[in-house]
Short mmCIF file of C-alpha atoms in Angstrom, two decimals:
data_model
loop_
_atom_site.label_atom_id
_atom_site.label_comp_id
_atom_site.label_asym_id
_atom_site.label_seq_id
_atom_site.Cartn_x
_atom_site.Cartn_y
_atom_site.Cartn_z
CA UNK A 24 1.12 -12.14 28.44
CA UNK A 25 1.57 -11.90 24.56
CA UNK A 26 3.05 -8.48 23.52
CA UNK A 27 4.28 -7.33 20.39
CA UNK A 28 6.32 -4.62 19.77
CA UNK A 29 7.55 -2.44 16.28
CA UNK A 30 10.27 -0.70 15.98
CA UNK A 31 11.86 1.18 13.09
CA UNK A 32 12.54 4.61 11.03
CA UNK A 33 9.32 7.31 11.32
CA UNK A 34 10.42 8.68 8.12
CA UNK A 35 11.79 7.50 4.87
CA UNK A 36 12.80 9.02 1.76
CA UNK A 37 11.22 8.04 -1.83
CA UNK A 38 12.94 5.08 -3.29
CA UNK A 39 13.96 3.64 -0.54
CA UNK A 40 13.73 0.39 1.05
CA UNK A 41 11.73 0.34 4.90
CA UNK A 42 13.36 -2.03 7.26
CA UNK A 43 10.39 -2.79 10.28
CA UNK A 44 11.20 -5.24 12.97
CA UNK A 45 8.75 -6.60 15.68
CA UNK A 46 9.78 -7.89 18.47
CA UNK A 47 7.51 -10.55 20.14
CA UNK A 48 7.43 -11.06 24.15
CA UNK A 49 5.47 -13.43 26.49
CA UNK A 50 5.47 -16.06 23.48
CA UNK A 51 7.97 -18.29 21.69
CA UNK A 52 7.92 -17.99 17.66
CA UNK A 53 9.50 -21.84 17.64
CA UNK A 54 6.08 -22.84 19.13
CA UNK A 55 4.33 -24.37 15.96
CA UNK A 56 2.04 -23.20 14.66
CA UNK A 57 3.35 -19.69 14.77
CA UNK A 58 2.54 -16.76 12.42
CA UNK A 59 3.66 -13.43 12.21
CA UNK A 60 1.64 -11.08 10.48
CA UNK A 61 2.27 -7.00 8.90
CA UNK A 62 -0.59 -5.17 8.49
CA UNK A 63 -0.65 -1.47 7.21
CA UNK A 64 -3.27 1.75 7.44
CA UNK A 65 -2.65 4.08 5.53
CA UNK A 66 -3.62 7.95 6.89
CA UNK A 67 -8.21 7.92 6.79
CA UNK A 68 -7.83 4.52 4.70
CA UNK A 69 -8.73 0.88 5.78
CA UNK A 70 -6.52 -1.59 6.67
CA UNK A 71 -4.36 -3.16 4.12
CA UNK A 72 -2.98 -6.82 4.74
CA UNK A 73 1.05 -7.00 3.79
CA UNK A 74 2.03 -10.67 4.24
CA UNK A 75 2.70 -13.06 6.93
CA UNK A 76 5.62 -15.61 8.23
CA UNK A 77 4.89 -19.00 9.34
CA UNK A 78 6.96 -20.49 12.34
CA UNK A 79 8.82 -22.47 9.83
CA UNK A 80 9.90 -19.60 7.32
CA UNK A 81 6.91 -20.28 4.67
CA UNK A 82 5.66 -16.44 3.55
CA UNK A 83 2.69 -15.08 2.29
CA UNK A 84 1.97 -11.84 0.75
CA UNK A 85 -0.62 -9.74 -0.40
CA UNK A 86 -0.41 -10.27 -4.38
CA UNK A 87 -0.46 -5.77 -4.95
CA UNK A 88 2.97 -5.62 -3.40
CA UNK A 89 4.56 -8.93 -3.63
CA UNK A 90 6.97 -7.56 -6.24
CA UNK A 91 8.32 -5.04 -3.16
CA UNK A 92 8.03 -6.56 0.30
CA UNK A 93 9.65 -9.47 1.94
CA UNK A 94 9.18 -10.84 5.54
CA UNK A 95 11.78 -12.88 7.34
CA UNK A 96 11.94 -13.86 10.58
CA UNK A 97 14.86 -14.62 13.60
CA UNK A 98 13.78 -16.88 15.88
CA UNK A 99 16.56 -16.70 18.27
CA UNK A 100 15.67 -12.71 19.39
CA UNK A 101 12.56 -13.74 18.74
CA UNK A 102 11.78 -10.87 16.06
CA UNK A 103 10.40 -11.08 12.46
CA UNK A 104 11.19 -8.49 10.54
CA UNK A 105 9.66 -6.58 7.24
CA UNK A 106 11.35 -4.91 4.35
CA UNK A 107 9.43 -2.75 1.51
CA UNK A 108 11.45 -1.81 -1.44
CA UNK A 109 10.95 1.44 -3.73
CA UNK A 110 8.89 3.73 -1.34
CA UNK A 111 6.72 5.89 -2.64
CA UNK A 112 4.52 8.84 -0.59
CA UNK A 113 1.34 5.96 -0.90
CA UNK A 114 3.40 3.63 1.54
CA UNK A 115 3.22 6.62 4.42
CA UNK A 116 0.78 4.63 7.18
CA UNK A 117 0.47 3.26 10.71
CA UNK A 118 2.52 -0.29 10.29
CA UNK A 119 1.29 -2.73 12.38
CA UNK A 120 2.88 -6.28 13.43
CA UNK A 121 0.43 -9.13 14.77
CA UNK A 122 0.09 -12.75 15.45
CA UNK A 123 -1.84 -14.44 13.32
CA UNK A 124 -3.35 -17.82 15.18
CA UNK A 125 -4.67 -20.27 13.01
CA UNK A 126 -6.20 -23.09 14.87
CA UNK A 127 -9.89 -24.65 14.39
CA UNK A 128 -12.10 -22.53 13.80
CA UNK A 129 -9.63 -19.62 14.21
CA UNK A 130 -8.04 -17.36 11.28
CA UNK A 131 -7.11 -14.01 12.46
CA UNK A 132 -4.77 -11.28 13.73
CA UNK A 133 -6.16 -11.90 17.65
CA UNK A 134 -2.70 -9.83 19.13
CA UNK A 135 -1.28 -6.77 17.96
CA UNK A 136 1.32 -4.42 18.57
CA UNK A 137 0.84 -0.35 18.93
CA UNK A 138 1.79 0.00 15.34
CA UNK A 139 4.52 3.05 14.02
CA UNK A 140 4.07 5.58 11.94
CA UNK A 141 6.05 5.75 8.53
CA UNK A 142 6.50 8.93 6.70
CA UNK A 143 7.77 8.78 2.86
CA UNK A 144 9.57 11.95 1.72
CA UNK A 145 12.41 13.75 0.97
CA UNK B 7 -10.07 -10.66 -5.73
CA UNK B 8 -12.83 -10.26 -3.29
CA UNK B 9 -14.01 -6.98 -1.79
CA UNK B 10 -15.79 -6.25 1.30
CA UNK B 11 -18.16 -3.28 1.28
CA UNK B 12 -19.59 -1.87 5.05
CA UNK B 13 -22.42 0.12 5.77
CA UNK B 14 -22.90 2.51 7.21
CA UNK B 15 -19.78 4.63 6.93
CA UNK B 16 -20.87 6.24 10.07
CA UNK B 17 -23.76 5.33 12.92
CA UNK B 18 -24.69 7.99 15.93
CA UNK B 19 -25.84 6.26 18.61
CA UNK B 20 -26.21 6.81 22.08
CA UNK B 21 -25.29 4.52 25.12
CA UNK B 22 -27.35 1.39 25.92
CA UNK B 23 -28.98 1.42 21.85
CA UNK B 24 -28.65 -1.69 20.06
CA UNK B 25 -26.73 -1.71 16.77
CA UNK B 26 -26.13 -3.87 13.70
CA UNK B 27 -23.38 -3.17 11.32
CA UNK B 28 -23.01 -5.01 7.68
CA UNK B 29 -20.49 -6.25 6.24
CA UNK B 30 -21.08 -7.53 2.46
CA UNK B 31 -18.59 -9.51 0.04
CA UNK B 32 -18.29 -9.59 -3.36
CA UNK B 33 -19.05 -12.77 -3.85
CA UNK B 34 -19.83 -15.56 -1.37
CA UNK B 35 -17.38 -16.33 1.15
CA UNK B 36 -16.92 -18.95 3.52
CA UNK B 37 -18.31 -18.12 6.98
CA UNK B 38 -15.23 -19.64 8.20
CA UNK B 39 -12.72 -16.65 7.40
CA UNK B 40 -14.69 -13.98 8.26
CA UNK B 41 -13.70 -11.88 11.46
CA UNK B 42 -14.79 -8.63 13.14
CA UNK B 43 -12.28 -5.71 14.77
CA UNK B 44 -12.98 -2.82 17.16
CA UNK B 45 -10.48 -0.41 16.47
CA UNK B 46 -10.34 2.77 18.90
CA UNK B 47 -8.28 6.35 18.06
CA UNK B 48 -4.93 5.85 18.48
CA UNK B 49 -4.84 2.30 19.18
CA UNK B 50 -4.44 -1.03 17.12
CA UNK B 51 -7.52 -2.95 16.04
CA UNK B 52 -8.65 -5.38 18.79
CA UNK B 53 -10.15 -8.94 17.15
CA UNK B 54 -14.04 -9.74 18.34
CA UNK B 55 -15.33 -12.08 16.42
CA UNK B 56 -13.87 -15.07 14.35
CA UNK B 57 -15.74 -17.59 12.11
CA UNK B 58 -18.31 -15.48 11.65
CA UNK B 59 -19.73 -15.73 15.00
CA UNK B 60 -17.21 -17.06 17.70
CA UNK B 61 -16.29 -14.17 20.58
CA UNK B 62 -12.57 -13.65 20.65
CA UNK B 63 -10.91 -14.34 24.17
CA UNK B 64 -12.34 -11.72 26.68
CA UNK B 65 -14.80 -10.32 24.36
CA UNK B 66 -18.27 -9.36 26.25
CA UNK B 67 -21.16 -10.96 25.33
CA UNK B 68 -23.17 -8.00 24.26
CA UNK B 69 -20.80 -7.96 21.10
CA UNK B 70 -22.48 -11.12 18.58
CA UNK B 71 -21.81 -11.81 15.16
CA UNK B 72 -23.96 -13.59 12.23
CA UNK B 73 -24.00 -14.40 8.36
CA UNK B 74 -23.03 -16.43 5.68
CA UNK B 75 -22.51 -16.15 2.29
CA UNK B 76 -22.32 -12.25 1.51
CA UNK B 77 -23.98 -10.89 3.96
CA UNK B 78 -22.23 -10.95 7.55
CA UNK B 79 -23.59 -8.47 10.60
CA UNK B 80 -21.94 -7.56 14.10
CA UNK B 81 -24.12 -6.77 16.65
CA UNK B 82 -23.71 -4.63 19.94
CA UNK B 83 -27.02 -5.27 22.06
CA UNK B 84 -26.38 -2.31 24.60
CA UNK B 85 -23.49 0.32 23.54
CA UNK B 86 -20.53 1.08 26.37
CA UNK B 87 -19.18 4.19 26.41
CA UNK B 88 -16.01 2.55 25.40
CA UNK B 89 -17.95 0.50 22.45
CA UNK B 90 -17.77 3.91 20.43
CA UNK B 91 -15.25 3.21 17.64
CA UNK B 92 -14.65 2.06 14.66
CA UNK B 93 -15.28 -1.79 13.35
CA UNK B 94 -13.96 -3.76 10.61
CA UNK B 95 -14.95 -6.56 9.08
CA UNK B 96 -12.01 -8.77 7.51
CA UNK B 97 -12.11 -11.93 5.29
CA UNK B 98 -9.37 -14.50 4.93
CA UNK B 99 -9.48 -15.88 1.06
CA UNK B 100 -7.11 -17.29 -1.77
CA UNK B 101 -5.32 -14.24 -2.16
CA UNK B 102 -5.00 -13.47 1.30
CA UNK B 103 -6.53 -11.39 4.34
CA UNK B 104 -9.02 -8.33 2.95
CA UNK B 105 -10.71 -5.45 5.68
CA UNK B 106 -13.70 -3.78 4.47
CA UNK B 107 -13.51 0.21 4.89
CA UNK B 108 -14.92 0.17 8.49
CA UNK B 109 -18.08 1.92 9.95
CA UNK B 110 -17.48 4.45 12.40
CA UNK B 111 -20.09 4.28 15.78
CA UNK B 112 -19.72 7.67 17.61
CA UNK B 113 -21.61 9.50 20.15
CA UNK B 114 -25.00 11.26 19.50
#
């Protein structure tokens, strides 16, 4: 069964960049099509859409922090990983990882991981 | 960019009622990329409906979804005890994946 896992610092000091890895189990991430998907909430806010990873290394982010995040992937451990440059107390949230399926009528995040909480400050 | 708006923020209900949640967009969407999450305290959101209306894998039939255009609604015919949480609606566009702010079903 698909599970996906996050794993990385609780707390982070301003300026800094976040390093989050997620770790995928009971599925392959060279089976195409394959997306990998961040997703962040940030403490009584909605959920805010980071980017995504395709199977093949194409990514996709959310245009209000483009300039910041990156999303890369290792297919071998079978682990995509995000970075987030220049912290700032507004990135403090729950970070989520997810998959993303895409396939006929299908476009969403249908498996996620238990998230980790990310504390900005000095 | 396109913005989803939900209402209510928050529904009291009690088990077995019937309840419709709204989800509206800023402008019209395509029925297609529009999905629907139960997300429970503590936990990550769980997906329930894609395309507007199609039950996720293992999703009970008492949860149904309908819309098009701006105007998109979730259903629950007969609350669970476990259907008390909170649901977002989400919509997949040119500029990527948006959630509304989510409407909150709790106990009466």
């Amino acid at each position: 069964q698909l599970h996906l896992q996050e794993s990385g610092p609780g707390l982070v000091k301003p300026s800094e960049t976040l390093y989050l890895t997620c770790s995928v189990f009971g599925d392959s991430m060279n089976n195409s099509p394959y997306y990998g998907g961040w997703i962040r909430q940030p403490p009584g806010k909605r959920l805010e859409w980071i980017g995504n990873i395709s199977h093949s290394g194409d990514t996709y982010y959310n245009p209000s922090l483009k300039s910041r995040v990156s999303i890369s992937m290792d297919p071998s451990r079978n682990q995509f990983s995000l970075h987030l440059r220049s912290l700032t107390a507004a990135d403090t949230a729950i970070y989520y990882c997810a998959r993303l399926s895409i396939s006929g009528l299908l476009t969403a995040f249908d498996t996620w991981g238990r998230g980790t909480r990310v504390t900005v400050s000095s | 960019e396109i913005v989803l708006t939900q209402s209510p923020g928050t529904l009291s209900l009690s088990p077995g009622e019937r309840v419709t949640l709204s989800c509206r967009a800023s402008e019209s969407v395509s029925s297609g990329f529009l999905a629907w999450y139960q997300q429970k305290p503590g936990q990550a959101p769980r997906l329930l409906i894609y395309a507007a209306s199609r039950r996720a894998t293992g999703i009970p039939d008492r949860f149904s979804g309908s819309g098009s255009g701006t105007e998109f609604t979730l259903t629950i015919s007969r609350l669970e005890p476990e259907d008390f949480a909170v649901y977002y609606c989400q919509h997949y566009g040119y500029s990527g994946f948006t959630f509304g702010p989510g409407t909150k079903v709790d106990i009466k």
